[in-house]
Amino acid sequence: MSVRYRCRHCEVEIGTLPFDADDTIRKLHIFELGEADDYVEKNQHGETTVHCICEQCEDSLRQYPDYHALNKWIQ
């Protein structure tokens, strides 16, 4: 199964790895114990999604730092 990277704010798909790399993802991204559960999601079909941030949302957060307090600031 593939691994998808999605923005956790606007839900835009950032990219896809065409192979199952669940263990590799956890090694590539340095996660604290239990932190990976907040960012890496595996569904019932075995597909893995990594929730990260796209460039547009990152720019918005830089411009409006108060948005950091909100989980979803794009409606």
Short mmCIF file of C-alpha atoms in Angstrom, two decimals:
data_model
loop_
_atom_site.label_atom_id
_atom_site.label_comp_id
_atom_site.label_asym_id
_atom_site.label_seq_id
_atom_site.Cartn_x
_atom_site.Cartn_y
_atom_site.Cartn_z
CA MET A 1 0.00 0.00 0.00
CA SER A 2 1.05 3.57 -0.57
CA VAL A 3 1.82 6.24 2.01
CA ARG A 4 0.05 9.57 1.62
CA TYR A 5 1.15 12.92 2.99
CA ARG A 6 -1.78 15.27 3.74
CA CYS A 7 -1.93 18.72 5.26
CA ARG A 8 -3.57 18.44 8.66
CA HIS A 9 -5.12 21.89 8.29
CA CYS A 10 -6.51 22.12 4.74
CA GLU A 11 -6.52 18.37 3.89
CA VAL A 12 -4.63 18.92 0.61
CA GLU A 13 -2.66 15.88 -0.52
CA ILE A 14 0.99 16.91 -0.55
CA GLY A 15 2.44 13.73 -1.99
CA THR A 16 2.40 9.95 -2.12
CA LEU A 17 5.04 7.28 -1.69
CA PRO A 18 4.14 4.35 -3.95
CA PHE A 19 5.23 1.72 -1.45
CA ASP A 20 4.46 0.70 2.11
CA ALA A 21 7.04 2.39 4.28
CA ASP A 22 5.33 2.51 7.67
CA ASP A 23 8.46 1.59 9.64
CA THR A 24 10.62 3.81 7.45
CA ILE A 25 8.32 6.79 8.08
CA ARG A 26 8.68 6.40 11.82
CA LYS A 27 12.46 6.29 11.40
CA LEU A 28 12.65 9.21 8.93
CA HIS A 29 10.56 11.49 11.10
CA ILE A 30 11.86 11.85 14.62
CA PHE A 31 8.87 11.24 16.89
CA GLU A 32 8.72 11.23 20.65
CA LEU A 33 7.15 8.18 22.28
CA GLY A 34 3.47 8.15 21.34
CA GLU A 35 3.77 11.28 19.17
CA ALA A 36 3.64 9.28 15.93
CA ASP A 37 0.06 8.31 16.76
CA ASP A 38 -0.92 11.99 16.36
CA TYR A 39 0.60 12.28 12.88
CA VAL A 40 0.58 8.80 11.32
CA GLU A 41 -2.77 7.14 10.66
CA LYS A 42 -3.43 3.70 9.24
CA ASN A 43 -6.92 2.84 8.00
CA GLN A 44 -8.71 -0.52 7.79
CA HIS A 45 -7.47 -1.03 4.20
CA GLY A 46 -3.83 -0.78 5.30
CA GLU A 47 -3.24 2.65 3.77
CA THR A 48 -0.98 4.95 5.76
CA THR A 49 -1.51 8.72 5.94
CA VAL A 50 1.02 11.13 7.44
CA HIS A 51 -0.58 14.38 8.61
CA CYS A 52 1.84 17.26 8.16
CA ILE A 53 1.59 20.86 6.93
CA CYS A 54 1.64 22.27 3.40
CA GLU A 55 3.60 25.37 2.40
CA GLN A 56 0.52 27.61 2.17
CA CYS A 57 -0.66 26.72 5.67
CA GLU A 58 2.87 27.10 7.03
CA ASP A 59 3.05 30.60 5.53
CA SER A 60 -0.33 31.46 7.06
CA LEU A 61 0.84 30.25 10.47
CA ARG A 62 3.94 32.41 10.19
CA GLN A 63 1.79 35.40 9.30
CA TYR A 64 -0.86 34.69 11.98
CA PRO A 65 0.84 32.92 14.91
CA ASP A 66 -2.39 32.88 16.95
CA TYR A 67 -3.62 30.09 14.65
CA HIS A 68 -1.24 27.67 16.41
CA ALA A 69 -3.77 27.42 19.26
CA LEU A 70 -6.39 25.99 16.87
CA ASN A 71 -6.47 22.40 15.56
CA LYS A 72 -8.49 23.33 12.47
CA TRP A 73 -8.45 26.96 11.46
CA ILE A 74 -9.56 26.51 7.85
CA GLN A 75 -13.31 25.94 7.59
#
